[in-house]
Coordinates of C-alpha atoms in Angstrom, one line a residue:
X18 CA 103.4 29.4 6.8
X19 CA 102.1 27.3 3.1
X20 CA 103.4 24.5 1.1
X21 CA 104.0 26.7 -1.6
X22 CA 105.5 30.0 0.4
X23 CA 108.0 27.4 1.7
X24 CA 108.8 25.9 -1.4
X25 CA 109.5 29.8 -2.8
X26 CA 111.8 29.9 0.0
X27 CA 113.8 26.9 -0.3
X28 CA 114.2 27.6 -4.2
X29 CA 115.2 31.4 -3.3
X30 CA 117.3 29.8 -0.4
X31 CA 118.9 27.7 -3.0
X32 CA 119.5 29.3 -6.0
X33 CA 118.7 33.1 -5.8
X34 CA 120.6 33.8 -2.4
X35 CA 123.8 32.4 -3.5
X36 CA 124.0 34.6 -7.2
X37 CA 122.6 37.4 -4.9
X38 CA 126.4 36.9 -2.8
X39 CA 128.2 36.3 -5.6
X40 CA 126.7 38.7 -8.1
X41 CA 130.0 41.2 -9.0
X42 CA 128.0 43.8 -10.6
X43 CA 124.3 45.7 -10.1
X44 CA 123.9 45.2 -14.1
X45 CA 123.4 41.2 -12.9
X46 CA 120.9 42.2 -10.3
X47 CA 119.1 44.2 -12.6
X48 CA 119.3 41.4 -15.3
X49 CA 117.8 39.0 -12.5
X50 CA 114.6 40.8 -11.5
X51 CA 113.7 41.7 -14.7
X52 CA 113.2 38.7 -15.9
X53 CA 111.7 37.3 -12.8
X54 CA 109.1 40.1 -13.1
X55 CA 108.7 38.8 -16.7
X56 CA 108.7 34.7 -16.0
X57 CA 107.4 34.9 -12.5
X58 CA 105.3 37.7 -11.3
X59 CA 101.7 37.5 -11.9
X60 CA 99.2 40.5 -12.2
X61 CA 95.7 40.6 -12.2
X62 CA 93.0 40.3 -15.4
X63 CA 92.0 43.5 -16.9
X64 CA 94.9 45.6 -14.9
X65 CA 95.7 49.0 -17.5
X66 CA 99.5 51.0 -17.1
X67 CA 100.1 53.7 -18.2
X68 CA 103.1 55.8 -19.0
X69 CA 103.3 58.9 -17.0
X70 CA 105.7 62.0 -17.5
X71 CA 105.9 63.1 -14.1
X72 CA 108.3 66.0 -14.7
X73 CA 110.6 67.1 -17.5
X74 CA 113.2 64.6 -16.3
X75 CA 111.1 61.9 -14.9
X76 CA 109.4 59.5 -16.0
X77 CA 106.0 56.6 -13.9
X78 CA 103.9 54.1 -14.5
X79 CA 100.0 54.6 -13.5
X80 CA 98.7 51.6 -12.2
X81 CA 95.4 50.2 -12.3
X82 CA 92.8 47.3 -12.3
X83 CA 89.4 46.9 -14.0
X84 CA 88.7 50.5 -13.8
X85 CA 85.4 49.9 -16.0
X86 CA 84.0 47.6 -13.6
X87 CA 85.7 48.9 -10.3
X88 CA 85.3 52.8 -10.5
X89 CA 88.2 54.7 -8.7
X90 CA 88.4 58.3 -7.4
X91 CA 90.0 60.9 -9.0
X92 CA 91.1 63.0 -6.6
X93 CA 93.2 59.7 -4.4
X94 CA 96.0 58.6 -5.1
X95 CA 98.8 56.1 -3.7
X96 CA 102.9 56.7 -4.2
X97 CA 104.5 53.9 -4.8
X98 CA 108.3 53.5 -4.7
X99 CA 109.7 50.3 -5.7
X100 CA 112.2 48.3 -4.3
X101 CA 115.7 46.6 -5.7
X102 CA 118.3 47.4 -3.5
X103 CA 118.9 51.1 -4.8
X104 CA 120.7 49.8 -7.5
X105 CA 117.9 47.5 -9.8
X106 CA 114.1 46.8 -10.2
X107 CA 111.5 49.5 -12.3
X108 CA 108.1 50.6 -11.9
X109 CA 107.5 47.7 -14.7
X110 CA 109.0 45.2 -12.6
X111 CA 107.0 45.8 -9.9
X112 CA 103.8 46.8 -12.1
X113 CA 101.6 42.9 -11.6
X114 CA 101.7 43.4 -7.8
X115 CA 101.0 47.1 -7.8
X116 CA 98.2 46.0 -10.4
X117 CA 96.7 43.5 -7.5
X118 CA 97.2 46.2 -4.5
X119 CA 95.2 48.8 -6.7
X120 CA 92.4 46.1 -7.4
X121 CA 92.2 45.6 -3.3
X122 CA 92.7 49.0 -2.5
X123 CA 90.4 50.3 -5.4
X124 CA 92.4 53.4 -6.4
X125 CA 95.1 54.5 -8.8
X126 CA 98.8 53.9 -8.1
X127 CA 101.9 56.4 -9.3
X128 CA 105.2 54.3 -9.8
X129 CA 108.1 56.7 -10.8
X130 CA 111.1 55.3 -12.1
X131 CA 114.2 56.9 -10.0
X132 CA 117.4 57.4 -10.6
X133 CA 119.2 54.1 -9.3
X134 CA 123.3 53.6 -8.3
X135 CA 125.6 53.2 -9.4
X136 CA 125.1 55.5 -12.1
X137 CA 123.1 58.0 -9.9
X138 CA 124.2 57.8 -6.8
X139 CA 122.3 59.2 -3.5
X140 CA 120.9 61.4 -3.1
X141 CA 119.5 61.5 -6.5
X142 CA 116.7 58.9 -5.8
X143 CA 115.8 61.1 -2.9
X144 CA 115.4 64.0 -5.2
X145 CA 113.7 62.1 -7.6
X146 CA 110.8 60.7 -5.2
X147 CA 110.3 64.2 -3.6
X148 CA 109.9 65.7 -7.6
X149 CA 107.5 63.1 -7.7
X150 CA 105.0 63.8 -4.6
X151 CA 105.6 67.2 -6.4
X152 CA 104.1 66.6 -9.8
X153 CA 101.5 64.7 -7.9
X154 CA 100.6 67.6 -6.1
X155 CA 100.9 70.1 -8.9
X156 CA 98.4 68.3 -10.6
X157 CA 96.0 68.9 -8.1
X158 CA 96.1 65.9 -5.4
X159 CA 96.0 67.1 -2.1
X160 CA 98.4 66.0 0.5
X161 CA 95.9 64.3 2.5
X162 CA 94.8 62.4 -0.7
X163 CA 98.2 60.3 -0.6
X164 CA 99.5 57.1 0.6
X165 CA 103.2 57.1 0.3
X166 CA 104.2 53.5 -0.4
X167 CA 107.5 51.2 -1.2
X168 CA 109.3 47.9 -0.4
X169 CA 112.8 47.3 0.5
X170 CA 115.0 50.7 -0.9
X171 CA 111.4 51.8 -2.0
X172 CA 110.7 51.7 2.0
X173 CA 113.8 53.5 2.9
X174 CA 112.8 56.5 0.1
X175 CA 109.4 56.6 1.3
X176 CA 110.2 57.1 4.8
X177 CA 112.9 59.7 3.7
X178 CA 110.7 61.5 1.1
X179 CA 107.9 61.2 4.9
X180 CA 110.5 63.2 6.6
X181 CA 111.3 65.7 4.1
X182 CA 107.7 66.4 3.8
X183 CA 107.1 66.5 7.6
X184 CA 110.0 69.3 7.7
X185 CA 108.0 71.1 5.2
X186 CA 104.8 71.2 7.1
X187 CA 102.9 68.5 4.6
X188 CA 101.4 65.2 5.8
X189 CA 100.5 62.4 4.0
X190 CA 97.1 60.6 4.6
X191 CA 99.4 57.3 5.9
X192 CA 103.0 55.4 4.9
X193 CA 103.0 52.0 4.1
X194 CA 106.2 50.2 3.7
X195 CA 107.1 46.5 2.8
X196 CA 110.4 45.2 4.8
X197 CA 111.9 48.6 4.5
X198 CA 115.8 48.7 5.1
X199 CA 115.8 51.9 7.9
X200 CA 119.9 51.6 9.2
X201 CA 122.2 51.9 6.7
X202 CA 125.2 51.4 9.7
X203 CA 123.7 48.2 9.7
X204 CA 123.9 47.9 13.4
X205 CA 120.3 45.6 14.0
X206 CA 120.7 42.6 15.8
X207 CA 119.0 40.9 13.3
X208 CA 121.7 41.4 10.3
X209 CA 123.8 38.8 12.6
X210 CA 121.0 36.5 14.3
X211 CA 118.9 35.9 10.7
X212 CA 122.2 35.6 8.8
X213 CA 121.1 32.0 8.4
X214 CA 117.2 32.4 8.6
X215 CA 116.6 35.0 5.8
X216 CA 116.4 32.9 2.6
X217 CA 116.9 35.6 0.3
X218 CA 119.1 38.4 1.2
X219 CA 123.1 38.1 1.9
X220 CA 123.7 40.4 4.7
X221 CA 127.6 40.3 3.1
X222 CA 126.5 42.3 0.4
X223 CA 125.2 45.1 2.5
X224 CA 128.9 47.1 2.8
X225 CA 128.4 46.8 -1.5
X226 CA 125.1 48.3 -1.8
X227 CA 125.8 51.1 0.5
X228 CA 129.1 51.7 -1.9
X229 CA 127.4 51.8 -4.6
X230 CA 124.8 53.5 -3.2
X231 CA 126.3 56.0 -0.8
X232 CA 129.2 57.0 -3.0
X233 CA 131.1 57.6 0.1
X234 CA 128.5 60.0 1.9
X235 CA 127.4 59.6 5.6
X236 CA 125.5 56.4 6.4
X237 CA 124.1 57.7 9.5
X238 CA 122.6 61.0 7.5
X239 CA 119.0 60.8 8.0
X240 CA 118.0 60.9 4.4
X241 CA 119.8 58.1 3.9
X242 CA 119.1 55.9 7.3
X243 CA 115.6 57.0 7.9
X244 CA 116.2 55.8 11.4
X245 CA 117.9 58.9 12.1
X246 CA 115.6 61.4 11.0
X247 CA 113.0 63.4 12.5
X248 CA 109.2 62.7 12.0
X249 CA 107.6 64.7 14.6
X250 CA 103.6 63.5 14.8
X251 CA 103.7 61.1 11.8
X252 CA 100.4 59.7 9.8
X253 CA 99.7 56.4 10.5
X254 CA 102.1 54.1 9.5
X255 CA 102.0 50.5 8.3
X256 CA 105.1 48.0 8.4
X257 CA 104.8 44.4 7.0
X258 CA 108.2 42.0 7.3
X259 CA 109.2 39.0 8.5
X260 CA 110.7 37.3 11.8
X261 CA 113.6 35.3 10.2
X262 CA 114.1 39.1 7.6
X263 CA 118.3 39.9 8.4
X264 CA 116.3 43.7 7.7
X265 CA 113.6 42.6 10.8
X266 CA 115.3 44.8 13.0
X267 CA 115.1 47.7 10.9
X268 CA 111.5 47.4 10.9
X269 CA 111.2 46.8 15.2
X270 CA 113.3 49.6 15.8
X271 CA 111.4 52.1 13.2
X272 CA 108.0 51.3 14.5
X273 CA 109.2 52.3 17.9
X274 CA 110.7 55.8 16.8
X275 CA 107.4 56.4 15.1
X276 CA 105.5 55.9 18.3
X277 CA 107.9 57.7 20.4
X278 CA 106.8 60.6 18.3
X279 CA 103.4 60.0 18.7
X280 CA 102.8 57.6 15.5
X281 CA 99.9 54.9 15.0
X282 CA 102.1 52.0 14.0
X283 CA 100.3 49.0 12.5
X284 CA 103.0 46.0 12.1
X285 CA 102.1 43.3 10.3
X286 CA 104.3 40.1 11.0
X287 CA 104.9 37.0 9.4
X288 CA 106.9 34.1 11.6
X289 CA 108.9 33.1 8.9
X290 CA 108.8 34.4 5.0
X291 CA 111.4 35.7 2.5
X292 CA 112.2 39.4 2.2
X293 CA 109.3 41.3 0.3
X294 CA 107.5 38.2 -0.2
X295 CA 104.2 40.0 -1.2
X296 CA 105.4 40.0 -5.0
X297 CA 105.1 36.7 -5.6
X298 CA 101.2 37.0 -4.9
X299 CA 99.2 34.4 -7.6
X300 CA 101.8 31.9 -6.2
X301 CA 101.3 32.0 -2.1
X302 CA 98.4 32.8 -0.3
X303 CA 101.0 34.5 2.2
X304 CA 100.9 37.3 -0.4
X305 CA 97.4 38.0 -0.8
X306 CA 96.9 38.2 2.9
X307 CA 99.7 40.5 3.1
X308 CA 98.3 42.5 0.3
X309 CA 94.6 42.6 2.1
X310 CA 96.4 44.3 4.7
X311 CA 98.1 46.9 3.0
X312 CA 94.6 47.3 0.9
X313 CA 92.5 47.6 4.0
X314 CA 95.3 50.2 5.3
X315 CA 95.1 52.4 2.2
X316 CA 91.4 52.4 2.0
X317 CA 91.5 53.5 5.9
X318 CA 93.6 55.8 5.1
X319 CA 92.1 57.6 2.1
X320 CA 88.5 56.3 3.3
X321 CA 87.4 54.7 0.2
X322 CA 84.7 52.1 1.1

């Protein structure tokens, strides 16, 4: 664990985790991530962000980095679903990290601005991510030329999308998820074992997130908790997470489920790191290392050399 990552973890533990623990309304979480994105998240030079209309009611952001000197394939793309606890975040809050990933992977990234809770509870976000996929296919991208990705809540939605696509006979090139929430019953043993070790997420707020997002829906619904979904013959999957996260068991149990279904699953695990530490690219070396790992997976899945 680098000195910089240690410092980031200390700051998160002392200031951000207590703030998240006492925030009474999702609006506070939104302000936090929006301000943090503007002040702390670093993009590579010459990143380009283009407003994208995916469907009549769904916008998104198309992200590329140095396309002039690093041309990208026009028939391949990453569909990235941002995190934010289902109640916050946007393509704009994640665009710096995604620009770095676009540069490293040499591919464009499309991030939909899906509807968030509590104004738009489950299954609005699920429907929007499927609509984003369908919009890319309608534009001419073949399923085998699309990689799906997401972090935290976005990782949950990416996995739900994968289950839906497999059920209707479509198979993306691959999927990567950064510390995804996979089980809204919160039955993983690290929810308690890592209660004090997790430097960012307060486990006690899980029930509030479930209330805001699920709005009374069954937490075991496979479209809410992908740990309970079916993934027959899944495409290659990359999972990145830290052993100290409360969601560690969400990741390990999902990996086991995918392997049992015949999937090729790669787990890249850090012994001690904050939840979705990849977003601190430019500040901590571990974030760049992790994004290089994602980029390598994307290039391999899309056959980009």
